[in-house]
GROMACS .gro file of C-alpha atoms in nm:
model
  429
    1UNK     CA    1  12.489   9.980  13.774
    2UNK     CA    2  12.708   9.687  13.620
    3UNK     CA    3  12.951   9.570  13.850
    4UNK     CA    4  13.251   9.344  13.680
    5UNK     CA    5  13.378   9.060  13.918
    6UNK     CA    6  13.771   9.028  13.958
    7UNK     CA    7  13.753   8.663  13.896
    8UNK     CA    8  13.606   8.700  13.563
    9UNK     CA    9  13.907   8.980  13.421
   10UNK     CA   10  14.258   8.873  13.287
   11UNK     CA   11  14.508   9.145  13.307
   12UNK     CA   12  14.813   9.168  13.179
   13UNK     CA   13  15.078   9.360  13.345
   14UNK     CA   14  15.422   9.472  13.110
   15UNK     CA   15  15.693   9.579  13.271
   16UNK     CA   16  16.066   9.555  13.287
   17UNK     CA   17  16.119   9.569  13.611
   18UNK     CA   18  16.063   9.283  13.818
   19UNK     CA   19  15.987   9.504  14.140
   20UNK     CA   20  15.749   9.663  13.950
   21UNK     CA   21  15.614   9.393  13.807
   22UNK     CA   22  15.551   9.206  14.113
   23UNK     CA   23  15.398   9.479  14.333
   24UNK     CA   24  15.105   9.500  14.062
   25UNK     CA   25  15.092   9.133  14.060
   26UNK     CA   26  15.034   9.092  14.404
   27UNK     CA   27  14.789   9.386  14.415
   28UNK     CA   28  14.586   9.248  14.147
   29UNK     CA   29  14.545   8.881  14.278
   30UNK     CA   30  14.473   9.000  14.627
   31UNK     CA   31  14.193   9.175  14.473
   32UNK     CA   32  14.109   8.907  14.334
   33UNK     CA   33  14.214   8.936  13.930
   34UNK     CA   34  14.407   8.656  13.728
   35UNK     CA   35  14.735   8.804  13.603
   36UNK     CA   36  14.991   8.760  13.335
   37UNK     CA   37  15.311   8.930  13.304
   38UNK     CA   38  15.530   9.011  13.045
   39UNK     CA   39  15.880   9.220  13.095
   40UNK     CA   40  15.870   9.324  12.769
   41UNK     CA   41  15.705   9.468  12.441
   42UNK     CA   42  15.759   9.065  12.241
   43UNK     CA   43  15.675   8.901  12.515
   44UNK     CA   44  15.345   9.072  12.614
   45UNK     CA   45  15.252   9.057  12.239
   46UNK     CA   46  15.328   8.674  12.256
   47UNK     CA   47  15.120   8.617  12.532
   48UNK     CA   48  14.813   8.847  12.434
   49UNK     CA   49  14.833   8.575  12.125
   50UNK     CA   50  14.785   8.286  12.346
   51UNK     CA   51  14.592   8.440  12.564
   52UNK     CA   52  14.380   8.769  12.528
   53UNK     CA   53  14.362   8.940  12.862
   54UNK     CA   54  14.037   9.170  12.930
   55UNK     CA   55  14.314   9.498  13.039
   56UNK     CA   56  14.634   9.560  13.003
   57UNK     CA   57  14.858   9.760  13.200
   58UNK     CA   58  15.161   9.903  12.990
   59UNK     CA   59  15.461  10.021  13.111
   60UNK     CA   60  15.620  10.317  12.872
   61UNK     CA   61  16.009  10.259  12.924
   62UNK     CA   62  16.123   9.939  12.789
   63UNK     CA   63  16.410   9.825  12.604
   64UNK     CA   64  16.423   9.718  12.266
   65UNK     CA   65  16.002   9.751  12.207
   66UNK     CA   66  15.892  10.046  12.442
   67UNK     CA   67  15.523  10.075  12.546
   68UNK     CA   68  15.425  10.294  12.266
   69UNK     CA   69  15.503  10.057  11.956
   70UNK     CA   70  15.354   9.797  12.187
   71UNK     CA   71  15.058   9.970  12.233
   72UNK     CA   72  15.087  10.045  11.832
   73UNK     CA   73  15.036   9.670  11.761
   74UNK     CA   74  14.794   9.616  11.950
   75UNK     CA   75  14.641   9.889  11.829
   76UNK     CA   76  14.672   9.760  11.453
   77UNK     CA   77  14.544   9.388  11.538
   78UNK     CA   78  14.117   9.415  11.449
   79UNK     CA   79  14.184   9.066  11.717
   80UNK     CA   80  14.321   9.299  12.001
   81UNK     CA   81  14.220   9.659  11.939
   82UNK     CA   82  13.930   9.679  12.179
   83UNK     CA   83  14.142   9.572  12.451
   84UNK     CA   84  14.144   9.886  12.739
   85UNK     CA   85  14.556   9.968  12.777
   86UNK     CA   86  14.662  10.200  13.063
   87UNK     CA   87  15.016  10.307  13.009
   88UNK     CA   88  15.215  10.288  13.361
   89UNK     CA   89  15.515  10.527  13.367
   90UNK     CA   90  15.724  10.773  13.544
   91UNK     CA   91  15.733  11.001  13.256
   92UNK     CA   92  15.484  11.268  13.317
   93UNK     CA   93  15.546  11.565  13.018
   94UNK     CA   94  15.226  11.657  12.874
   95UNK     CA   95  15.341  11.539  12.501
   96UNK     CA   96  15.386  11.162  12.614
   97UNK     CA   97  15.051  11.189  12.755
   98UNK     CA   98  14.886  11.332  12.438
   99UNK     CA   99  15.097  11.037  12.199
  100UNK     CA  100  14.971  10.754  12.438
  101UNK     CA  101  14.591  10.873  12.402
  102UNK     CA  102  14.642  10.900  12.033
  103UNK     CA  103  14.785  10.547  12.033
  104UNK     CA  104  14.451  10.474  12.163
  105UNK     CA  105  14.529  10.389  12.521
  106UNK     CA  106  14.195  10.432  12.739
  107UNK     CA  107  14.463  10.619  13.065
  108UNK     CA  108  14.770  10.717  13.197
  109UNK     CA  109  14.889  10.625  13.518
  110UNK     CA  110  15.237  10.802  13.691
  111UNK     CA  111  15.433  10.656  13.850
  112UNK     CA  112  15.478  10.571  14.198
  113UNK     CA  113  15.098  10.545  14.206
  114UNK     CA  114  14.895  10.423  14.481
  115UNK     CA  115  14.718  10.048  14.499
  116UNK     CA  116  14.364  10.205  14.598
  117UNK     CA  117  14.388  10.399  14.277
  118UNK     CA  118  14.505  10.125  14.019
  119UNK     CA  119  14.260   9.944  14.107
  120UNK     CA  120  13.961  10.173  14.109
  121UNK     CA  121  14.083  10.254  13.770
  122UNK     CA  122  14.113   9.919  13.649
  123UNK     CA  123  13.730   9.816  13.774
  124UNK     CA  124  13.608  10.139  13.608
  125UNK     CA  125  13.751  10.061  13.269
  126UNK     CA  126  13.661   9.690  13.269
  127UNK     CA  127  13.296   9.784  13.391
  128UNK     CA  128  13.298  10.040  13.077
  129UNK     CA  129  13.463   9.786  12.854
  130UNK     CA  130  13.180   9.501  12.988
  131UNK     CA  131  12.890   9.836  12.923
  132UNK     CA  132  13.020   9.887  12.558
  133UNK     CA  133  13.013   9.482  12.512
  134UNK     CA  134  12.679   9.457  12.576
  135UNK     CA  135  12.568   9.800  12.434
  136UNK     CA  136  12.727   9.604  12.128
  137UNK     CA  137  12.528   9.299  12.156
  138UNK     CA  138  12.192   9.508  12.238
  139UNK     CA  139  12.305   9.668  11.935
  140UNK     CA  140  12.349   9.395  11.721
  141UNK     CA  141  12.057   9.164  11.833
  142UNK     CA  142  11.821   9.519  11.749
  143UNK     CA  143  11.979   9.556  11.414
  144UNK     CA  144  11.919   9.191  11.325
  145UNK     CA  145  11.548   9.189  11.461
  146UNK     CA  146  11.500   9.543  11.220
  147UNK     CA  147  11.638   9.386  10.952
  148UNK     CA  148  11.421   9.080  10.983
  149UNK     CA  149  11.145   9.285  11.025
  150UNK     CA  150  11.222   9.527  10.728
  151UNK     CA  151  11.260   9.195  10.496
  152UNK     CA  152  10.962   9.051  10.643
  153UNK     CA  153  10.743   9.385  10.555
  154UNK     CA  154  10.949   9.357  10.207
  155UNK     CA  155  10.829   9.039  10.112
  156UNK     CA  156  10.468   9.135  10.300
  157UNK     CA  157  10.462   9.454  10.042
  158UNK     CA  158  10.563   9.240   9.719
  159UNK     CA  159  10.347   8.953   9.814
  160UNK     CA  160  10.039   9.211   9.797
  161UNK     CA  161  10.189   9.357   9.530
  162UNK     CA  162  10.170   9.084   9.326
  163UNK     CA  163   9.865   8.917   9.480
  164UNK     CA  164   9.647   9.246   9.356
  165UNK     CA  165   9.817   9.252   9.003
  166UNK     CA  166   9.772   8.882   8.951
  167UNK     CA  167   9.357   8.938   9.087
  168UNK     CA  168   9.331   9.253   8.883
  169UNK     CA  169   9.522   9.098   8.538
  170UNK     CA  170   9.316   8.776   8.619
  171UNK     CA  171   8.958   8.952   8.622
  172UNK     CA  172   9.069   9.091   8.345
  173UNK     CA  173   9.173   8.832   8.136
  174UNK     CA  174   8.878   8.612   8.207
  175UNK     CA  175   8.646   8.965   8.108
  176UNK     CA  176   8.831   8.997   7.791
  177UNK     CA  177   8.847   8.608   7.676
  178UNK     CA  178   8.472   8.599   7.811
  179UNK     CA  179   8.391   8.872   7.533
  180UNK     CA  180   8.608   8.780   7.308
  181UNK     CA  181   8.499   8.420   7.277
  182UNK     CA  182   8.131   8.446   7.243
  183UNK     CA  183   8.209   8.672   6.892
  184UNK     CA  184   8.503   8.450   6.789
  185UNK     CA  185   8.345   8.175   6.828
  186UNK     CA  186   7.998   8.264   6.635
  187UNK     CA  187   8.232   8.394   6.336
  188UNK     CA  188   8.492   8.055   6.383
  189UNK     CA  189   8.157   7.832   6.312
  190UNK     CA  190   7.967   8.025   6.057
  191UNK     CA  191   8.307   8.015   5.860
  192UNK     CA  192   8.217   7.693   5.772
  193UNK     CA  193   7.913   7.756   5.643
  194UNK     CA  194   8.052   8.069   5.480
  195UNK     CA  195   8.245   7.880   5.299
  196UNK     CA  196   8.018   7.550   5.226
  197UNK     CA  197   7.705   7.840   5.085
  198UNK     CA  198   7.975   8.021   4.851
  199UNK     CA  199   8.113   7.687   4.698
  200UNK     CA  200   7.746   7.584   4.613
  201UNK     CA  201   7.705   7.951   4.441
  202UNK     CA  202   8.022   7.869   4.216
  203UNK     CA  203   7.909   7.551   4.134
  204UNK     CA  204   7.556   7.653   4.055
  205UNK     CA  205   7.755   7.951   3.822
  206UNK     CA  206   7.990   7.664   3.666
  207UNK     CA  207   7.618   7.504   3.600
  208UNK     CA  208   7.492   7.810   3.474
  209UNK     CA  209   7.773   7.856   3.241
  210UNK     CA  210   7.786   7.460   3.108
  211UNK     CA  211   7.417   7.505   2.993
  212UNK     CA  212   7.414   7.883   2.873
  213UNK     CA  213   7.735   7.949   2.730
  214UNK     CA  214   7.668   8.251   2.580
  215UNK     CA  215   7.528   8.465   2.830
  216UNK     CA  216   7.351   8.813   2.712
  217UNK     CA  217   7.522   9.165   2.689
  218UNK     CA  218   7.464   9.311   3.075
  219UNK     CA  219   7.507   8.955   3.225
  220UNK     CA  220   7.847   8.933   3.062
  221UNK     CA  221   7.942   9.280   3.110
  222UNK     CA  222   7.910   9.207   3.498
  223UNK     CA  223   8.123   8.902   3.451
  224UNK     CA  224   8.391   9.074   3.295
  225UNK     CA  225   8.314   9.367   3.574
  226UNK     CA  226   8.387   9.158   3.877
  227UNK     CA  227   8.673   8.896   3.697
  228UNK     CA  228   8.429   8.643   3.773
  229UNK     CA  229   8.720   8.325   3.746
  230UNK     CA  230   8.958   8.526   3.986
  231UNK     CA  231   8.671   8.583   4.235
  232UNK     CA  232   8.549   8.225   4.225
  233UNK     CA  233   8.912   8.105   4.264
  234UNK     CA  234   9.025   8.350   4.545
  235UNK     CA  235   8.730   8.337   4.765
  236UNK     CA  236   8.800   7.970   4.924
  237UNK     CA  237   9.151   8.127   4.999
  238UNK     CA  238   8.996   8.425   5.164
  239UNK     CA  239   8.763   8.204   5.354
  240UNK     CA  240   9.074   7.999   5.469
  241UNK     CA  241   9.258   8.277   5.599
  242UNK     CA  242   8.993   8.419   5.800
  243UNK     CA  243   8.957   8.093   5.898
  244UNK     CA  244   9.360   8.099   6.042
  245UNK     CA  245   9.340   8.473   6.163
  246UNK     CA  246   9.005   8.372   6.385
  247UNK     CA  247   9.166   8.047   6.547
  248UNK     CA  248   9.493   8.258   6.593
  249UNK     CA  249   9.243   8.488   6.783
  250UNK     CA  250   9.132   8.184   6.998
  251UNK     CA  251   9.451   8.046   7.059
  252UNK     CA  252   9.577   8.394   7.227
  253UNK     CA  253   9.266   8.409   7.435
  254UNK     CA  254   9.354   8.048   7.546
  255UNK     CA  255   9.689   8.124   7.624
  256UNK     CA  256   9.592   8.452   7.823
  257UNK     CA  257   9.344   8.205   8.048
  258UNK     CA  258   9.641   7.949   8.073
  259UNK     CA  259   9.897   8.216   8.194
  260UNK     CA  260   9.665   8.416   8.392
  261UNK     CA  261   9.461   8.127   8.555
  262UNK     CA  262   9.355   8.182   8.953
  263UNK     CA  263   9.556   7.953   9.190
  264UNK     CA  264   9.382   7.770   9.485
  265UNK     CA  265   9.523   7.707   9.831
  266UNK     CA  266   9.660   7.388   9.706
  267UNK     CA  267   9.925   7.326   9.453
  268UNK     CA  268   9.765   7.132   9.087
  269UNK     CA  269   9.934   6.937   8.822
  270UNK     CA  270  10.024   7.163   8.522
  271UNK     CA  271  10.166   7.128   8.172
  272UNK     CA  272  10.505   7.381   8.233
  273UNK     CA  273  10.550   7.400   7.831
  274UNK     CA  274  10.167   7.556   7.823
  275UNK     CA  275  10.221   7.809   8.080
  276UNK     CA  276  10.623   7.924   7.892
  277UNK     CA  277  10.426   7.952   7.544
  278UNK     CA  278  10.165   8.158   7.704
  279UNK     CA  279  10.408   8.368   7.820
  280UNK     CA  280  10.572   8.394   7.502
  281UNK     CA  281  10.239   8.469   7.346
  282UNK     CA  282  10.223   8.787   7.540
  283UNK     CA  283  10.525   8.897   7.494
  284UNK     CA  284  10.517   8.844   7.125
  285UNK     CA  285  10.502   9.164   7.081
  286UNK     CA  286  10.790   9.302   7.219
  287UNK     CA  287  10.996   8.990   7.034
  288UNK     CA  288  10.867   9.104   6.653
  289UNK     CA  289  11.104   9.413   6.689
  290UNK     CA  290  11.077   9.723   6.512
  291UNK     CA  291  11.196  10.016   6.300
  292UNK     CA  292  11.476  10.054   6.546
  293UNK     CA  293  11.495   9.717   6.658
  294UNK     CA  294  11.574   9.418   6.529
  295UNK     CA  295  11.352   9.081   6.615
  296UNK     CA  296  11.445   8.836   6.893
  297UNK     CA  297  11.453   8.492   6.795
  298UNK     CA  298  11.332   8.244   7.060
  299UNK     CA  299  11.479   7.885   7.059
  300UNK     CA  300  11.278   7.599   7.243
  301UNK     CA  301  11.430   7.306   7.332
  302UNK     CA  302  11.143   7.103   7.543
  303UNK     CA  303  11.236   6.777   7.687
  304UNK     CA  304  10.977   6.551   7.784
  305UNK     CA  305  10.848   6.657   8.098
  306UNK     CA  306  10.587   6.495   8.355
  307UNK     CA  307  10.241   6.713   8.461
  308UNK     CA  308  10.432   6.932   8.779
  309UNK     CA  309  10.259   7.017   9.092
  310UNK     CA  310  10.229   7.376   9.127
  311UNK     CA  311  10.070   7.751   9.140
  312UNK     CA  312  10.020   7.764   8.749
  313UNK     CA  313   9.951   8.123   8.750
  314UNK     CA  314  10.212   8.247   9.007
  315UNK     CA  315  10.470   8.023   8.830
  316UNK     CA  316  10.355   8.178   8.485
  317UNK     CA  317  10.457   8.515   8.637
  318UNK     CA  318  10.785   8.427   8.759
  319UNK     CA  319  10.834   8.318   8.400
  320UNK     CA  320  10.690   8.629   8.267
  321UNK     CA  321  10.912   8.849   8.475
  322UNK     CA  322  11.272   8.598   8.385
  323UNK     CA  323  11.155   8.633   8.025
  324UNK     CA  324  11.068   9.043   8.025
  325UNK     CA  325  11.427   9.070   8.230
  326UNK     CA  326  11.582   8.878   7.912
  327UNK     CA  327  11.413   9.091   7.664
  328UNK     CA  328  11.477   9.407   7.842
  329UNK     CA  329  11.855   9.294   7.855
  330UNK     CA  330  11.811   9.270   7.455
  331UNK     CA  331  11.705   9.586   7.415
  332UNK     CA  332  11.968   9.774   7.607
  333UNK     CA  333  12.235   9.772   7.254
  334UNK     CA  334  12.114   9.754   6.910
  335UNK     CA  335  12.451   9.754   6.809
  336UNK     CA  336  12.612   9.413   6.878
  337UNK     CA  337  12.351   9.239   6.694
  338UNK     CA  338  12.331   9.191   6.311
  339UNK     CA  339  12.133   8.968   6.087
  340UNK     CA  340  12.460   8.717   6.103
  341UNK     CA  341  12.424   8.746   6.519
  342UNK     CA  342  12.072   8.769   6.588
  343UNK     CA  343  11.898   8.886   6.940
  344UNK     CA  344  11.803   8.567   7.077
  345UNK     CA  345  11.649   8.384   7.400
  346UNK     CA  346  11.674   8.013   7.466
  347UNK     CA  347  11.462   7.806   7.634
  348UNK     CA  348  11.526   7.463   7.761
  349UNK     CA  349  11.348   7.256   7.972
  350UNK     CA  350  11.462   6.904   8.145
  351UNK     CA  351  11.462   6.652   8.423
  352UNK     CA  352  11.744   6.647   8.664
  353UNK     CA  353  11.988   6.298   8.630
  354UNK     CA  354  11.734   6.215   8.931
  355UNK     CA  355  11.453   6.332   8.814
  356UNK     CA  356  11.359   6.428   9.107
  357UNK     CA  357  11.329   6.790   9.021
  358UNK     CA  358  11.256   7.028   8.713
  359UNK     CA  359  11.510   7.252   8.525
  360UNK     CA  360  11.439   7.520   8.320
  361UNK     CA  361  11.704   7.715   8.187
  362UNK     CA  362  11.621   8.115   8.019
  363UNK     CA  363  11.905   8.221   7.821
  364UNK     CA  364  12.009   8.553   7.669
  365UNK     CA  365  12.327   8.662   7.474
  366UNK     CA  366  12.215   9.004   7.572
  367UNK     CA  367  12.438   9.249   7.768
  368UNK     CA  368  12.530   9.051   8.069
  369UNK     CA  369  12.585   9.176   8.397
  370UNK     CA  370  12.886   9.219   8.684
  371UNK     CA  371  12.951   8.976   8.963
  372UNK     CA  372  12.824   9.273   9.181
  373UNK     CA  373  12.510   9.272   9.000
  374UNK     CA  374  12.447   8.927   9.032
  375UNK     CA  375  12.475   8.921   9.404
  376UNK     CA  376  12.229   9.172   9.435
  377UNK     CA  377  11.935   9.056   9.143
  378UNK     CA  378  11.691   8.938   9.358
  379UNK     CA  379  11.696   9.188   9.622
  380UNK     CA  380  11.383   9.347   9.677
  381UNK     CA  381  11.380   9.736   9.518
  382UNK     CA  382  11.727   9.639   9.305
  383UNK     CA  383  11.750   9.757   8.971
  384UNK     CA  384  11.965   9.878   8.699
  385UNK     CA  385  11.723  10.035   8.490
  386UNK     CA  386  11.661  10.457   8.503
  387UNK     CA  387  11.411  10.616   8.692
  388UNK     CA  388  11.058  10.484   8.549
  389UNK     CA  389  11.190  10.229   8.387
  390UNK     CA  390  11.199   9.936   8.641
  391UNK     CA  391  11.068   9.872   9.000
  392UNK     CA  392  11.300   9.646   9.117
  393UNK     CA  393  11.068   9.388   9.204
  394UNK     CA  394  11.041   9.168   8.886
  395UNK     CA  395  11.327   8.923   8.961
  396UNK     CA  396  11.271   8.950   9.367
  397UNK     CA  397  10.895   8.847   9.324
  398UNK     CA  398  11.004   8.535   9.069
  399UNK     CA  399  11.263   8.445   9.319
  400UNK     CA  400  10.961   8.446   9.598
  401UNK     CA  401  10.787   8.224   9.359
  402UNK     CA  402  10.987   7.954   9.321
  403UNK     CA  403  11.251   7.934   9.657
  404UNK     CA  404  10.974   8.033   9.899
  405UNK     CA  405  10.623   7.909   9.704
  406UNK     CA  406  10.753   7.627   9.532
  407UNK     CA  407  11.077   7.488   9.722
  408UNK     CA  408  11.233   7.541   9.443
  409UNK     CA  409  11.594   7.748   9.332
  410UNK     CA  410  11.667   8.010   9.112
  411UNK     CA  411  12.052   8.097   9.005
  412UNK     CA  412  12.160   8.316   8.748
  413UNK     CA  413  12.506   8.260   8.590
  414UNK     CA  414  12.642   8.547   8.410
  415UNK     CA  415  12.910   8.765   8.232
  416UNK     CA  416  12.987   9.099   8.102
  417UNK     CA  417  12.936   9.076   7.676
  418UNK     CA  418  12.837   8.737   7.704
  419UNK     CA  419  12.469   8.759   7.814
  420UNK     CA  420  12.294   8.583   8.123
  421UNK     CA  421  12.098   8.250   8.214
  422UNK     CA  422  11.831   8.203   8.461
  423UNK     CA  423  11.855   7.831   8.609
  424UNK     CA  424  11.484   7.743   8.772
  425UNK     CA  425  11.459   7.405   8.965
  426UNK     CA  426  11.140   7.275   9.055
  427UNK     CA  427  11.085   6.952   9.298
  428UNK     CA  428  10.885   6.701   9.042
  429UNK     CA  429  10.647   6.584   9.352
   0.00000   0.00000   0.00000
């Protein structure tokens, strides 16, 4: 059992009258309490301000404050309310009983009382009062540890999470640029020959046509058949365009293999414009718009930035998820936008004045978001979106990224109407 030790307690004792007063004053410090007196309702609340005692015993009948508004206010004070108060009176009607309980004192003691039981009151309400303290704190200290430990599993959960999507989107990026390079690249080369074999067949029918003008019936009937000049000056075009369409092809299977490239154990230097276009690249799609959506225009404004030391592909998905969060914001209202106000994203990368670090500011003049919002964006399992619609981890995993991966920061700065921006900061080391 805890046992409270009389040296340790403060009480205050309130009472008007002095004989009173200085019975239970002498009781309590040959028991070995430190006391305080008041003789009345200001001065006891004037001295629980200087001083707060661990008890306090309250005498009902007092002039001008009486015990019960006393007890009111101390009551009302969040700085004084746990404080045990055991009213002290002569007044023993069952109502003033009930309206001093209700006032939220812990007893009642009538008057004339005896020492032996004061006391053993007193040391069983401080002992409860020192059991609920440290009930508190067990409390307290548990409900911290949980809560670390909940985060901890959290970020445990969204760092598999994401480990198995980037390992999964990985193998299958490398499968897919694998197979689609080998074709690509046999149709990219024999282009060129394409083209070189055709221009020697137009030149050997220019020759043809130099030295036999006038060709017979069924040759020149196959002439006029096929519009022999439109074919012979359309083809190189064709050929050209293919050409464009098949590097297009190569370039998107580069920029998969630059956005979804496997990270090693140690950070590497890495071009931060490659892995944003890549990103853009994927997302293209969702940026062209469509029959009920108009397109969103992206703005670049690159500054001149140094190789950075980082995880290239878990950066790229932070990016990724920043950039999908900005088009999804887009999306939300077809109706503020126009051909005169356009959906857009801008994108604009820099040095700080100290260059010691990397910025690289996302902005949308999408829908915005509350201050409330914003204080929760990057909590794990927060989102706005319906059911289906969003996970919640998006944001929290780019926020893991870059605070916790790369030492980095990531703010956003928002308003309702007026759209959001994603600040990124990067140490350039």
């Amino acid at each position: 059992m805890l046992h409270t030790s009389p040296e340790n307690n403060l009480i205050l004792v309130v009472d008007d009258t002095l004989t009173n007063l200085e019975i239970i004053s002498v009781a309590l410090i040959d028991s070995g309490f430190t006391v305080i007196t008041a003789i009345n309702g200001e001065q006891a609340i004037q001295q629980i301000e200087s001083r707060l005692p661990d008890l306090i015993l309250l005498d009902v009948m007092m002039p001008r404050m009486d015990g019960f508004e006393t007890c009111q206010k101390i009551k009302a004070n969040p700085l004084t309310q746990d404080i045990p108060v055991i009213f002290m009176t002569g007044i023993t009607d069952t109502d003033s009983k009930v309206k001093a309980l209700n006032l939220g004192a812990i007893d009642y003691i009538t008057k004339p009382f005896q020492k032996e039981e004061v006391l053993a009151r007193i040391q069983t309400h401080l002992q409860l009062r020192n059991l609920n303290k440290n009930l508190e704190k067990i409390v307290a200290e548990r409900t911290a540890k949980l809560d670390r430990t909940l985060r901890e599993l959290q970020e445990f959960q969204v760092q598999l999470v994401k480990q198995e999507k980037m390992s999964v989107l990985g193998q299958l990026v490398t499968g897919i640029a694998h197979e689609i390079n080998n074709p690509v690249s046999c149709i990219y080369g024999n282009l060129g020959h394409a083209l070189t074999y055709f221009q020697n067949l137009i030149n050997l029918i220019e020759l043809y046509q130099k030295n036999y003008p006038e060709p017979v019936e069924p040759i020149q009937d196959a002439i006029t058949a096929m519009d022999l000049d439109y074919v012979c000056d359309d083809l190189p075009n064709l050929i050209f365009a293919m050409k464009e369409g098949i590097q297009r092809i190569r370039d998107i299977s580069n920029g998969l293999r630059i956005f979804s490239r496997a990270d090693t154990e140690n950070k590497v230097e890495c071009n931060i414009h490659e892995g944003i276009d890549s990103t853009l690249l994927i997302l293209k799609h969702r940026l062209k718009g469509s029959e009920i959506s108009l397109p969103i225009e992206v703005i670049k404004d690159y500054g001149d930035l140094p190789l950075i030391e980082c995880f290239p592909g878990q950066l790229n998905q932070a990016f990724m998820n920043i950039l999908a969060n900005a088009v999804d914001a887009l999306e939300e209202s077809n109706d503020k936008y126009s051909l005169e106000q356009p959906k857009q994203i801008s994108i604009c990368t820099m040095l700080s004045e100290d260059e010691n670090h990397v910025l690289i500011k996302i902005k949308d003049n999408g829908t915005g978001m509350s201050s409330e919002i914003q204080q929760r964006i990057f909590e794990y399992l927060f989102t706005t979106k319906p059911v289906g619609k969003g996970t919640g981890l998006g944001l929290a995993i780019a926020h893991q990224i870059i605070v916790q991966k790369h030492q980095g920061n990531l703010e956003v700065n928002s308003q309702i109407g007026m759209g959001s921006e994603f600040i990124i900061t990067i140490p350039n080391s």
